[in-house]
Short mmCIF file of C-alpha atoms in Angstrom, two decimals:
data_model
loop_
_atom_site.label_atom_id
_atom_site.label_comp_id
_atom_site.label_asym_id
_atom_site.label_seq_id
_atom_site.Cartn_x
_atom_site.Cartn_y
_atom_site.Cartn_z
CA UNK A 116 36.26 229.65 95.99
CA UNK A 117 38.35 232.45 97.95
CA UNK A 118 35.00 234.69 98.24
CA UNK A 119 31.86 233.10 100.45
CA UNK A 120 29.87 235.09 97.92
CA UNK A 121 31.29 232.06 95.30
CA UNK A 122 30.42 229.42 97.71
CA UNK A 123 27.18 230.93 97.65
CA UNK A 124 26.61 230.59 93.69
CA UNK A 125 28.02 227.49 93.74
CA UNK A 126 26.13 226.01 96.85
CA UNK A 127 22.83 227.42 95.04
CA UNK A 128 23.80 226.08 91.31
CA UNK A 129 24.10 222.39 93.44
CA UNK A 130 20.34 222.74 95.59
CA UNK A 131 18.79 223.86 91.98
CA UNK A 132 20.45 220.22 91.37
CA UNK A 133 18.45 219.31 94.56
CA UNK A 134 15.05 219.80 93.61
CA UNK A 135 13.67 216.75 94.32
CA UNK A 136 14.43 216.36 98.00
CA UNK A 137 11.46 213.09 98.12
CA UNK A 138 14.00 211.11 95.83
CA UNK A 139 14.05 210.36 92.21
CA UNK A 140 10.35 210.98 91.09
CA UNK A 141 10.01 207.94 89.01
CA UNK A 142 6.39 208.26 86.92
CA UNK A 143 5.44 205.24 88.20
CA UNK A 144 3.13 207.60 91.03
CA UNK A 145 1.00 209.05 88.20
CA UNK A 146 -0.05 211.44 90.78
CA UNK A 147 3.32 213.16 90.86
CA UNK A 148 2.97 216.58 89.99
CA UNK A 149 5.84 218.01 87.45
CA UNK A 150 7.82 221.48 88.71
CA UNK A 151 5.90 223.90 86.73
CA UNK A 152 2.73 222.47 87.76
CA UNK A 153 3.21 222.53 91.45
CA UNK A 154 4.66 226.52 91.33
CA UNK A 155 2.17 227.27 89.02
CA UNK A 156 -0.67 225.47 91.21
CA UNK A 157 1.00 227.37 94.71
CA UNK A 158 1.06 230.69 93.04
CA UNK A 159 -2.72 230.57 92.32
CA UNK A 160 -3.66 229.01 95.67
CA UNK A 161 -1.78 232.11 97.26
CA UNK A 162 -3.52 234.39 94.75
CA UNK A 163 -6.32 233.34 94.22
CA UNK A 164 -7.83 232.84 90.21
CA UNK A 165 -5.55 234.41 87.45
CA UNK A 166 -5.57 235.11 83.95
CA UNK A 167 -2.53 234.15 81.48
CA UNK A 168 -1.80 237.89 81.97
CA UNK A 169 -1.64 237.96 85.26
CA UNK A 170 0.39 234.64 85.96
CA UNK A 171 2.63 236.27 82.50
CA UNK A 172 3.58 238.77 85.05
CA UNK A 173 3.87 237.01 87.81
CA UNK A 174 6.00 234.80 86.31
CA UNK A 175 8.05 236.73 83.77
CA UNK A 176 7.12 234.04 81.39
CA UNK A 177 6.13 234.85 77.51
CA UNK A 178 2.21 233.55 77.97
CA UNK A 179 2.83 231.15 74.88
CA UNK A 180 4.74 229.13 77.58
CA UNK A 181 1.94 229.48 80.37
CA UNK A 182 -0.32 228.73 77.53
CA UNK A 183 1.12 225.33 77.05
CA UNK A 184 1.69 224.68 80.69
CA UNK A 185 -2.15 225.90 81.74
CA UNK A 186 -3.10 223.63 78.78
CA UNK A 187 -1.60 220.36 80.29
CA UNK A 188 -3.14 221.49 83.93
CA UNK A 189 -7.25 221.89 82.59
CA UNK A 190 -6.34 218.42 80.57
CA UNK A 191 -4.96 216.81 83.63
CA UNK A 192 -8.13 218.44 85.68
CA UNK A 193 -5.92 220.17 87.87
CA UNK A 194 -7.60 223.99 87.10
CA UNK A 195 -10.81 225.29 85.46
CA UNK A 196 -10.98 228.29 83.43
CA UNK A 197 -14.02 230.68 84.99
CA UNK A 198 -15.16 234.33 83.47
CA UNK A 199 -12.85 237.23 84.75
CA UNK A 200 -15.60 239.23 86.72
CA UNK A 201 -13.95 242.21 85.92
CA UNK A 202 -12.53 241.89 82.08
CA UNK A 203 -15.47 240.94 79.43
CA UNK A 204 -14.73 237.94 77.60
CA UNK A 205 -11.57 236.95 78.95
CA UNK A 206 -10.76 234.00 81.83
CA UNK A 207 -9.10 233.23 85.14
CA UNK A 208 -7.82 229.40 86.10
CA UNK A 209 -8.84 228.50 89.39
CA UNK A 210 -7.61 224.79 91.66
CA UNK A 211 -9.74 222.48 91.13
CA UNK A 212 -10.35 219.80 93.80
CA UNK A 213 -8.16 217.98 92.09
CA UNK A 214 -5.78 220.32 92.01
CA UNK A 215 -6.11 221.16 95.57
CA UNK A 216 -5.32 217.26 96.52
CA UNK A 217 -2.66 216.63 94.54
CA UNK A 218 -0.99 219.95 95.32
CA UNK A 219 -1.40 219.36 99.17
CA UNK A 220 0.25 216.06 98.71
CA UNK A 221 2.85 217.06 96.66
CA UNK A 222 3.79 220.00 99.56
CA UNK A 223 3.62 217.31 101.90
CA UNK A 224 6.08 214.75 100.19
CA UNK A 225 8.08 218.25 99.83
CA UNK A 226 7.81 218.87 103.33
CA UNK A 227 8.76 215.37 104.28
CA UNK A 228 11.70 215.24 102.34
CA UNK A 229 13.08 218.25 104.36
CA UNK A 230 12.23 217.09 107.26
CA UNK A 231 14.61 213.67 106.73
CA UNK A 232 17.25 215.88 105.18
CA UNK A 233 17.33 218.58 108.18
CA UNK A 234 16.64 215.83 110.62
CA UNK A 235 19.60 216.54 112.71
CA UNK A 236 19.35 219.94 112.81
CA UNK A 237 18.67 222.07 116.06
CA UNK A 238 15.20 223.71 115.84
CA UNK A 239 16.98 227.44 115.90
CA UNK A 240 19.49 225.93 112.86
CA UNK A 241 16.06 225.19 111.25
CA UNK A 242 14.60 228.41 112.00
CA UNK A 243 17.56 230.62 110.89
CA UNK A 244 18.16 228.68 107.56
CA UNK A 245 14.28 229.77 107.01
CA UNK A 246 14.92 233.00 107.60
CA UNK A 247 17.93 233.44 105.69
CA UNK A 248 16.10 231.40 102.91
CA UNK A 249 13.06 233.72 103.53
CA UNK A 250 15.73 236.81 102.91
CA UNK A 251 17.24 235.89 99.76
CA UNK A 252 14.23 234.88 97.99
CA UNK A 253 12.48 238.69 98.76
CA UNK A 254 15.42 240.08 97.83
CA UNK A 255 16.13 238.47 94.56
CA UNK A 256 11.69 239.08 93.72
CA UNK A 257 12.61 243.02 94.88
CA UNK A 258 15.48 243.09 92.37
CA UNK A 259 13.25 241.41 90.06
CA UNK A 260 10.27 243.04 90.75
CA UNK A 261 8.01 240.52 91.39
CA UNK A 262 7.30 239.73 94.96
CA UNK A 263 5.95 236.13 95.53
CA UNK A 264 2.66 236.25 97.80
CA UNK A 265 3.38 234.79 101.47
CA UNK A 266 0.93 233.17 104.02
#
């Protein structure tokens, strides 16, 4: 680790490791929402409703896999599948109330469990890490080419 560019990969190999920041998510809250639900859930609150083709591309996912992963979402009543006002046939998933809910309280367990780790952190150490955060994330969706909507 001579490079900080090799601290970097292996700093953001170990928060990948990190996901759960709330602690172990045990099943035992059957409310818990599982990691492709909750991005999946965020992406079409920020979008608004979208079609397997749409979240495909979003998502660089084959839509066999979003086809699976929508499919456990309508079961679990967490989306709804509406007419695509502008495409025929075909259909959009939109949040549900219950997907609303459980995503909000999800983001807030999230946001909690942030909170306690950056807890002695300055505000301006909190709001630099959020920027530099903020920075790599567009820049790995520009090489990618697929930009993440932002509030």
């Amino acid at each position: 680790m001579d490079k900080p560019i090799h601290l970097i990969e292996y700093e953001t190999m170990l928060l990948g490791r990190h996901q759960q920041l709330t602690a172990p998510r045990l099943r035992e809250d059957g409310d818990r929402l599982d990691r492709s639900a909750y991005i999946l859930l965020s992406r079409i609150r920020m979008q608004g409703p979208m079609s397997i083709g749409q979240l495909s591309e979003a998502f660089g996912l084959d839509p066999s896999t979003l086809n699976r992963q929508t499919s456990a979402m309508l079961r679990s009543g967490l989306v709804e599948r509406i007419p695509d006002p502008e495409a025929g046939l075909a259909r959009k998933f939109r949040i549900t109330e219950e997907g609303e809910r459980r995503l909000e309280r999800e983001r807030q367990r999230n946001i909690d469990g942030v909170d306690r780790v950056m807890a002695d952190w300055t505000p301006e150490e909190v709001a630099a890490f959020a920027a530099f955060l903020k920075r790599f994330n567009t820049d790995i969706e520009r090489l990618a080419g697929r930009p993440w909507p932002r509030p």
